[in-house]
PDB file of C-alpha atoms in Angstrom:
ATOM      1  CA  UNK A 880      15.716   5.063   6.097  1.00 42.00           C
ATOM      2  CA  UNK A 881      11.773   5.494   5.765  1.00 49.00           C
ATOM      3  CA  UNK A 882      12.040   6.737   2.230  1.00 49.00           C
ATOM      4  CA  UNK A 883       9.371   6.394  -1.005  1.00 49.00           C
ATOM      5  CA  UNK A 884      10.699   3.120  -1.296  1.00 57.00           C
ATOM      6  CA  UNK A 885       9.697   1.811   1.844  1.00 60.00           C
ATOM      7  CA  UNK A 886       6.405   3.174   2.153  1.00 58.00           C
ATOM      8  CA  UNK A 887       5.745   1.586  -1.610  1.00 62.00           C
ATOM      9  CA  UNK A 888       6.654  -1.405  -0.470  1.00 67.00           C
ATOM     10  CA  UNK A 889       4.604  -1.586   2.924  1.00 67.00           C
ATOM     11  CA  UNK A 890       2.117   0.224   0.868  1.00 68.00           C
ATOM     12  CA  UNK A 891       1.537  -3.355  -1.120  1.00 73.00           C
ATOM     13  CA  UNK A 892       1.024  -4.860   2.323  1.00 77.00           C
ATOM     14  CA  UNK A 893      -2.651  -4.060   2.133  1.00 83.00           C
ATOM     15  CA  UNK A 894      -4.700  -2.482   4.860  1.00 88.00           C
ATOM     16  CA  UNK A 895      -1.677  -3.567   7.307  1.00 90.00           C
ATOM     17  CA  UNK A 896       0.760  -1.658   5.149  1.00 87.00           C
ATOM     18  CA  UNK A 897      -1.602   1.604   5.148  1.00 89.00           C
ATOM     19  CA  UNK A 898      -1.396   0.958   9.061  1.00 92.00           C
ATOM     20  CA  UNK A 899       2.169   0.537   9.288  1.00 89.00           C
ATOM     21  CA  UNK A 900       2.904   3.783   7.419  1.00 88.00           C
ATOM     22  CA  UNK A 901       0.387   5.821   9.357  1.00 90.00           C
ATOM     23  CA  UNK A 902       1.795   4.723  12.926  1.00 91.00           C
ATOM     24  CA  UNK A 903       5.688   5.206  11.367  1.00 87.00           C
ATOM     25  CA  UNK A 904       4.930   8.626  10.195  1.00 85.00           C
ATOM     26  CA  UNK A 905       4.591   9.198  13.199  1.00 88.00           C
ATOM     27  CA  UNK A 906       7.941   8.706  14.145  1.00 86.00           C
ATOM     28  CA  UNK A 907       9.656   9.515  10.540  1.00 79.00           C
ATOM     29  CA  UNK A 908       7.459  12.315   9.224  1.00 70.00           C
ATOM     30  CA  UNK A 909       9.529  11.955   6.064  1.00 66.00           C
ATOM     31  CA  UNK A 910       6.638  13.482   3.769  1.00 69.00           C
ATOM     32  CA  UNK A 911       3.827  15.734   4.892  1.00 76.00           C
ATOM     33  CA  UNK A 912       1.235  13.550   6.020  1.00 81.00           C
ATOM     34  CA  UNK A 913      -1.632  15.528   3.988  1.00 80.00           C
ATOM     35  CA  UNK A 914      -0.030  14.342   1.214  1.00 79.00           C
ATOM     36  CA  UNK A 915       0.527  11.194   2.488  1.00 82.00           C
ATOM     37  CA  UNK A 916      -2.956  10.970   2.776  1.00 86.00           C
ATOM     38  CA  UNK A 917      -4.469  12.034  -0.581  1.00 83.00           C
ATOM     39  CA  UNK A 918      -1.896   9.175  -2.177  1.00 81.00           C
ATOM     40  CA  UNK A 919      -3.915   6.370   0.420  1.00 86.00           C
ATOM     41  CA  UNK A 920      -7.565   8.184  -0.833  1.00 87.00           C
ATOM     42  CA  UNK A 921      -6.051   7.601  -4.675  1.00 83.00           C
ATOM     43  CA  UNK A 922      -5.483   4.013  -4.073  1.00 83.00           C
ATOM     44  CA  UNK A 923      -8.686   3.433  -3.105  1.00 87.00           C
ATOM     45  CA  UNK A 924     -11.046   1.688  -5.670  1.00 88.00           C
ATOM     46  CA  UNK A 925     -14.203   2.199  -3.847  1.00 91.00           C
ATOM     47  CA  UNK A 926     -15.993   4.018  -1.179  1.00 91.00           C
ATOM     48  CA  UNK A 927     -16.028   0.470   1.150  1.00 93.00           C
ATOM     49  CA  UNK A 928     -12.189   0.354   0.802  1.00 92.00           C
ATOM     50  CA  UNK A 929     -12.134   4.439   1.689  1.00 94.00           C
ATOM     51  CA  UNK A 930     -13.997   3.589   4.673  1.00 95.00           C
ATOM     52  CA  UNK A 931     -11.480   0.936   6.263  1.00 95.00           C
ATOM     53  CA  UNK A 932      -8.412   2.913   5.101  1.00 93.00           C
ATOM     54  CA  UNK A 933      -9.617   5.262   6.881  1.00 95.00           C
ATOM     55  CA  UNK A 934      -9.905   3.633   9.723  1.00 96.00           C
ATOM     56  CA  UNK A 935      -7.030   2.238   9.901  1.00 95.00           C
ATOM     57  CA  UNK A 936      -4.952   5.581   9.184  1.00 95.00           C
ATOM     58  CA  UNK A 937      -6.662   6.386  12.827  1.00 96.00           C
ATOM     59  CA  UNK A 938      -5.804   3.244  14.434  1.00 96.00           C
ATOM     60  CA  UNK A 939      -2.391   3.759  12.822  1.00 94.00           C
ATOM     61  CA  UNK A 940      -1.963   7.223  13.845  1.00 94.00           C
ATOM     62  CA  UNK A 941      -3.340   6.644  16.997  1.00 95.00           C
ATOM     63  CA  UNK A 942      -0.708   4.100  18.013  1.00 96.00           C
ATOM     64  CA  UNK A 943       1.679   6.447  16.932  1.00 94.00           C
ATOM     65  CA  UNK A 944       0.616   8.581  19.473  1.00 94.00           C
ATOM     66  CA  UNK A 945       0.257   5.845  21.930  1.00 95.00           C
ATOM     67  CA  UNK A 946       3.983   5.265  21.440  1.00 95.00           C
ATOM     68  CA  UNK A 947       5.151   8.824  22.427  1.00 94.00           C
ATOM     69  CA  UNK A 948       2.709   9.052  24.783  1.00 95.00           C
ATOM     70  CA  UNK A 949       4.578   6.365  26.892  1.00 95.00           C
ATOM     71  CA  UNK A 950       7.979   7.479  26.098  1.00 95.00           C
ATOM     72  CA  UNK A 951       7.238  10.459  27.635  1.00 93.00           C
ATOM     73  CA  UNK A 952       5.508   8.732  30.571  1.00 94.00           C
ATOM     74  CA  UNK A 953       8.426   6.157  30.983  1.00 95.00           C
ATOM     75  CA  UNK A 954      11.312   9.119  30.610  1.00 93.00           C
ATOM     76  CA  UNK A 955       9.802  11.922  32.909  1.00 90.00           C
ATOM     77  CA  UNK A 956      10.113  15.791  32.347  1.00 88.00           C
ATOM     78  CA  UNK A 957      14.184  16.347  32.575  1.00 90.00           C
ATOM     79  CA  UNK A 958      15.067  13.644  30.403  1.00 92.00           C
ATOM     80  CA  UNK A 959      12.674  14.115  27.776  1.00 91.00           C
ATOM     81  CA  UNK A 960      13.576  17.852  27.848  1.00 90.00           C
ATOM     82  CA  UNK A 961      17.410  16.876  27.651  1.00 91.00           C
ATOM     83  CA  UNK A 962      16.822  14.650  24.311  1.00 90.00           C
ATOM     84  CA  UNK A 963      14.081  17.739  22.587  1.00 89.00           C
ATOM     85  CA  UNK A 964      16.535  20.136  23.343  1.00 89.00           C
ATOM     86  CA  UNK A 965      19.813  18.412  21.775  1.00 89.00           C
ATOM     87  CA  UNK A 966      18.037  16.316  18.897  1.00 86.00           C
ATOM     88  CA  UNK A 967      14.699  18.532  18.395  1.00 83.00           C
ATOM     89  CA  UNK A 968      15.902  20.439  15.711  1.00 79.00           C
ATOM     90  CA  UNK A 969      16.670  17.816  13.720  1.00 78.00           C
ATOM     91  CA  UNK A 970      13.156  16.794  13.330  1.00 73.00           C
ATOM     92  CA  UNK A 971      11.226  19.817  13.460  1.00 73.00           C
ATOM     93  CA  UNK A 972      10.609  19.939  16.873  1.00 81.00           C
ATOM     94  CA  UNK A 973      12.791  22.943  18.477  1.00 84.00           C
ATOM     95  CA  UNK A 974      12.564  22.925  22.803  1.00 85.00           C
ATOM     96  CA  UNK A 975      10.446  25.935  22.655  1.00 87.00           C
ATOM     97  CA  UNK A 976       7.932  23.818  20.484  1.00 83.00           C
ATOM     98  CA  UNK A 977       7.766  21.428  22.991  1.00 86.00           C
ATOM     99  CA  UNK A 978       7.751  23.836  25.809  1.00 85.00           C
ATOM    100  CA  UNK A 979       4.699  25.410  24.352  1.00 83.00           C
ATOM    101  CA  UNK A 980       3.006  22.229  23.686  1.00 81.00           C
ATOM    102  CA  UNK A 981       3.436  21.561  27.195  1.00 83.00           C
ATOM    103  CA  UNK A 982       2.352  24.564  28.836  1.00 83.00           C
ATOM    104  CA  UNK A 983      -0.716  24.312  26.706  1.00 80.00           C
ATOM    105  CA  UNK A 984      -1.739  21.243  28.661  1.00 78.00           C
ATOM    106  CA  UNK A 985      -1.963  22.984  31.557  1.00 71.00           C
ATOM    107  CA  UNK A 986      -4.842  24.628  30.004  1.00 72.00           C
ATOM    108  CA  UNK A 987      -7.337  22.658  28.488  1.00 76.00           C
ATOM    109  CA  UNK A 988      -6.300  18.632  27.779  1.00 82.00           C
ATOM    110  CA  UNK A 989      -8.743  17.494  26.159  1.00 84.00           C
ATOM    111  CA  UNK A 990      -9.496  20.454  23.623  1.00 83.00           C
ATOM    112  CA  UNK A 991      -5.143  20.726  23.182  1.00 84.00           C
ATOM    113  CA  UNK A 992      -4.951  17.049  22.491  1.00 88.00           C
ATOM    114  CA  UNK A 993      -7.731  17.202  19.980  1.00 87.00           C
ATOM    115  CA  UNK A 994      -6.771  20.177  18.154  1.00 83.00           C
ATOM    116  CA  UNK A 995      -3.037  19.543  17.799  1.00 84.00           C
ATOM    117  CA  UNK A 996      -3.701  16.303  15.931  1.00 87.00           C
ATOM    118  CA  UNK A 997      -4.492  18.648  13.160  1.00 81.00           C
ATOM    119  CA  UNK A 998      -1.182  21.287  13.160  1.00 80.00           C
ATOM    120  CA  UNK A 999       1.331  20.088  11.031  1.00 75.00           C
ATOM    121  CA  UNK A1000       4.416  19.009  13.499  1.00 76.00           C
ATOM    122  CA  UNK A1001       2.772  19.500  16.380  1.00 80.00           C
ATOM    123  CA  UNK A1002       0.487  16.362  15.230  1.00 85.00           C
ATOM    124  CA  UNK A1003       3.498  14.481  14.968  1.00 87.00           C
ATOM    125  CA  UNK A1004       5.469  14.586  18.572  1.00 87.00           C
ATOM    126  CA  UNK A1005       1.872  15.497  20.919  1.00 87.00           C
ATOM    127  CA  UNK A1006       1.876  12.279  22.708  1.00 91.00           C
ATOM    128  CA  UNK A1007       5.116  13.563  24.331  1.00 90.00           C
ATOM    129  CA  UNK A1008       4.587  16.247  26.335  1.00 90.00           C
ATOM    130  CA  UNK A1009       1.123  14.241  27.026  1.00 90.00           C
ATOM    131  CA  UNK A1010       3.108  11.830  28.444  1.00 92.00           C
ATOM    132  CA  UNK A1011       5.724  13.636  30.284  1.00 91.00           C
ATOM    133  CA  UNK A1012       2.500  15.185  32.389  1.00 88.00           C
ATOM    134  CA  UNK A1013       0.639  11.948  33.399  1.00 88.00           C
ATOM    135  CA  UNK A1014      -2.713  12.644  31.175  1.00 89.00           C
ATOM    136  CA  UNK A1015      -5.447  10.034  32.019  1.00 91.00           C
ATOM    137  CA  UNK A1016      -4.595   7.536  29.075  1.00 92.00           C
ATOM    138  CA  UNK A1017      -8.253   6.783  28.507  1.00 93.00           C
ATOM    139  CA  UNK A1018      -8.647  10.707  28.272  1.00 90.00           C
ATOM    140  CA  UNK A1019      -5.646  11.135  25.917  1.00 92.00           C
ATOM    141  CA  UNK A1020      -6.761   7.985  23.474  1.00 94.00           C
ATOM    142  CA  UNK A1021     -10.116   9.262  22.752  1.00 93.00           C
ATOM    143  CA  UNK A1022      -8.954  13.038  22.133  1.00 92.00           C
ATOM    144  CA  UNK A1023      -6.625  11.945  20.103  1.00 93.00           C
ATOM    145  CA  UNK A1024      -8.657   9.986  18.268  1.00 95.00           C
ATOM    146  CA  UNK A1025     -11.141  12.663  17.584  1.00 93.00           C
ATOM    147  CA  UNK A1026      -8.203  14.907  16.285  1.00 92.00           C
ATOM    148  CA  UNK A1027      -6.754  11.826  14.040  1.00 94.00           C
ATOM    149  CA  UNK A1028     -10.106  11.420  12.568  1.00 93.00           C
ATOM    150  CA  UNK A1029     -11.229  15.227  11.721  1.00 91.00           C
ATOM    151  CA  UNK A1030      -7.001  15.616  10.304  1.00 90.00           C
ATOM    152  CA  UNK A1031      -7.537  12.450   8.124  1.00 93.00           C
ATOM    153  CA  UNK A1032     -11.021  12.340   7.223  1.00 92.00           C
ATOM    154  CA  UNK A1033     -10.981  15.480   4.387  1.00 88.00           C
ATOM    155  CA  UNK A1034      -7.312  14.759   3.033  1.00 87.00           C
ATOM    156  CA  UNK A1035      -8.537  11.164   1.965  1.00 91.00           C
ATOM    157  CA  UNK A1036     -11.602  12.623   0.789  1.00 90.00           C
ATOM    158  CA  UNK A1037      -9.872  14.496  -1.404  1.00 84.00           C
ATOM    159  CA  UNK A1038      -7.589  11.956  -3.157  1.00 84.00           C
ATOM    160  CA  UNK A1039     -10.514   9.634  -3.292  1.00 88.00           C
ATOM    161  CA  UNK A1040     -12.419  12.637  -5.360  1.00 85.00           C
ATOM    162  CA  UNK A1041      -9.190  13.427  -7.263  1.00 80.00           C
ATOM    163  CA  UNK A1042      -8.616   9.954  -8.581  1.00 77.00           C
ATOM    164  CA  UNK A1043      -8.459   9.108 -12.125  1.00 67.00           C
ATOM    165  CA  UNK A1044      -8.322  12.722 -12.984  1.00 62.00           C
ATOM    166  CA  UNK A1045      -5.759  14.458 -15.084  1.00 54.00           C
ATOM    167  CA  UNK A1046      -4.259  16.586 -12.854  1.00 56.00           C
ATOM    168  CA  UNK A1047      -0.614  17.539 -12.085  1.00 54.00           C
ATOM    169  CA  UNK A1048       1.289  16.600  -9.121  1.00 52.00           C
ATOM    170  CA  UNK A1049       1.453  20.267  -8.835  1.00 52.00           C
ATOM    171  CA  UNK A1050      -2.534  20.949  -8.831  1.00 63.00           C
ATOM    172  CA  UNK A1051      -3.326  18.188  -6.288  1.00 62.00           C
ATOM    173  CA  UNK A1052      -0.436  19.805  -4.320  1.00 58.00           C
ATOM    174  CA  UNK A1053      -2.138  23.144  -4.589  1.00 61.00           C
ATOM    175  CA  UNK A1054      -5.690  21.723  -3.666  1.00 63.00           C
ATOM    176  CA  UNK A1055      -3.618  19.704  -0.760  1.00 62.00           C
ATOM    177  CA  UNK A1056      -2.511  23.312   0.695  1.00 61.00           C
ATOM    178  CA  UNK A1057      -5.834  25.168  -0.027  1.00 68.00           C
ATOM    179  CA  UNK A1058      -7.218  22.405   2.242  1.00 64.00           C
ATOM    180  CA  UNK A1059      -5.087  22.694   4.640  1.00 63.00           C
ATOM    181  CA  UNK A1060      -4.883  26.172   5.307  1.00 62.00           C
ATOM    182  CA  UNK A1061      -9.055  25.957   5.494  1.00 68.00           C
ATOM    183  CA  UNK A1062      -8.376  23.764   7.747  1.00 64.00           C
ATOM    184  CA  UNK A1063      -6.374  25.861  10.032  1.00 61.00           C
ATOM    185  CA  UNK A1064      -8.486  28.415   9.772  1.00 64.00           C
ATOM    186  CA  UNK A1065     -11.525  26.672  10.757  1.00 69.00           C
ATOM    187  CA  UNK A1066      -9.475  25.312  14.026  1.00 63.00           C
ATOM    188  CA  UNK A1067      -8.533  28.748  14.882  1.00 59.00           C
ATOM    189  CA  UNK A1068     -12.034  30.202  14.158  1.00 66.00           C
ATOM    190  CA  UNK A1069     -13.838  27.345  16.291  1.00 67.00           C
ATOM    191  CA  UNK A1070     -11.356  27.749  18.869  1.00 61.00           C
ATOM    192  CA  UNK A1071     -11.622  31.645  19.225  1.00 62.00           C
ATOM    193  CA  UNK A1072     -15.349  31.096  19.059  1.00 70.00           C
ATOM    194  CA  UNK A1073     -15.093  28.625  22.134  1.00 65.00           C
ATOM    195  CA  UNK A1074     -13.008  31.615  23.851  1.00 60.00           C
ATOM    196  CA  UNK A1075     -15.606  34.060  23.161  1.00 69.00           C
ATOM    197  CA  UNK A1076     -18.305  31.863  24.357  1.00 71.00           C
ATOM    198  CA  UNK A1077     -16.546  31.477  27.865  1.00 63.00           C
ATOM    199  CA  UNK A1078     -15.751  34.702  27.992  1.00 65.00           C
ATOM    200  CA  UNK A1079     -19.129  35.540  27.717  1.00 65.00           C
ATOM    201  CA  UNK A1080     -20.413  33.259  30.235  1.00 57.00           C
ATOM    202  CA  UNK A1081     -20.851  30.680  27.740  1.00 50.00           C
ATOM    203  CA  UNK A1082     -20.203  26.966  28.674  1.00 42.00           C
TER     204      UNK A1082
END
């Protein structure tokens, strides 16, 4: 099992542990990954070391990504439909989730791809449906990217800022929410903005 344990361990693996537990959580979201985040920007002695933790939490992420991108690919629509709908649940990720996520890609791929790297769950099992519909790889890579980067970029911020202070695990969770649900606003804001704009005769 993916537990504390585990991630401490591949944790002391360096920059290559930091990548491995990125591109697992992916697969076994065991803790939030905001979290998970602001514990890699504590670690960090320095801004230089920030910096390439960073980027390999995107490289990590990304290849997490990657990976259900091409299960979905290599499976096709009915299987990967079968498996959601009789497993899903037990991960967080119901059919209807997965049907939405899906019939969002119909819409807009690039934006969809970009944004859903920063919902909670969503973030997690994206590549799938991705995959199931043939998206240009190069085209899914680099929006997912973008997403990865904008979703990890603030949470390690923030652990980097809160290091060394005397805080509770309880206040840095509180901060970690605050954040996040600024976050989700901003998305929703931007992305209601972009609608008006269009609607408007906007590019």
């Amino acid at each position: 099992m993916f537990g504390s344990d585990t991630v401490t361990n591949l944790l002391s693996l360096g920059l290559m542990g930091v990548f491995l537990v990125t591109a697992l959580e992916k697969f076994i979201p065991v803790v939030p990954s905001y979290v998970m985040l602001m514990v890699l920007g504590m670690s960090a002695p320095d801004l230089p070391r920030l910096s390439m933790m960073l980027v390999m939490t995107v490289i990590g992420s990304l290849c997490g990504s990657a990976g259900w991108f091409a299960i979905g690919r290599t499976l096709g629509e009915r299987r990967i439909e079968r498996l959601v709908a009789r497993f899903g649940k037990y991960v967080l990720f119901p059919l209807p989730t997965y049907q939405r996520l899906a019939a969002s890609y119909r819409r807009n791929r690039f934006r969809v791809t970009a944004l859903g790297q920063t919902i909670p769950v969503a973030r997690v099992y994206l590549g799938l449906p991705a995959g199931v519909l043939k998206l240009p790889t190069t085209s899914f890579l680099a929006a997912a990217t973008l997403g990865i980067l904008i979703w990890n970029l603030p949470f390690l911020l923030l652990g980097f800022l809160l290091k060394g202070t005397s805080d509770s695990l309880f206040y840095i969770g509180l901060r970690a929410s605050i954040a996040l649900v600024a976050a989700e606003f901003l998305i929703v804001g931007l992305v209601g903005i972009i609608r008006w704009s269009r609607g408007n005769g906007g590019v």
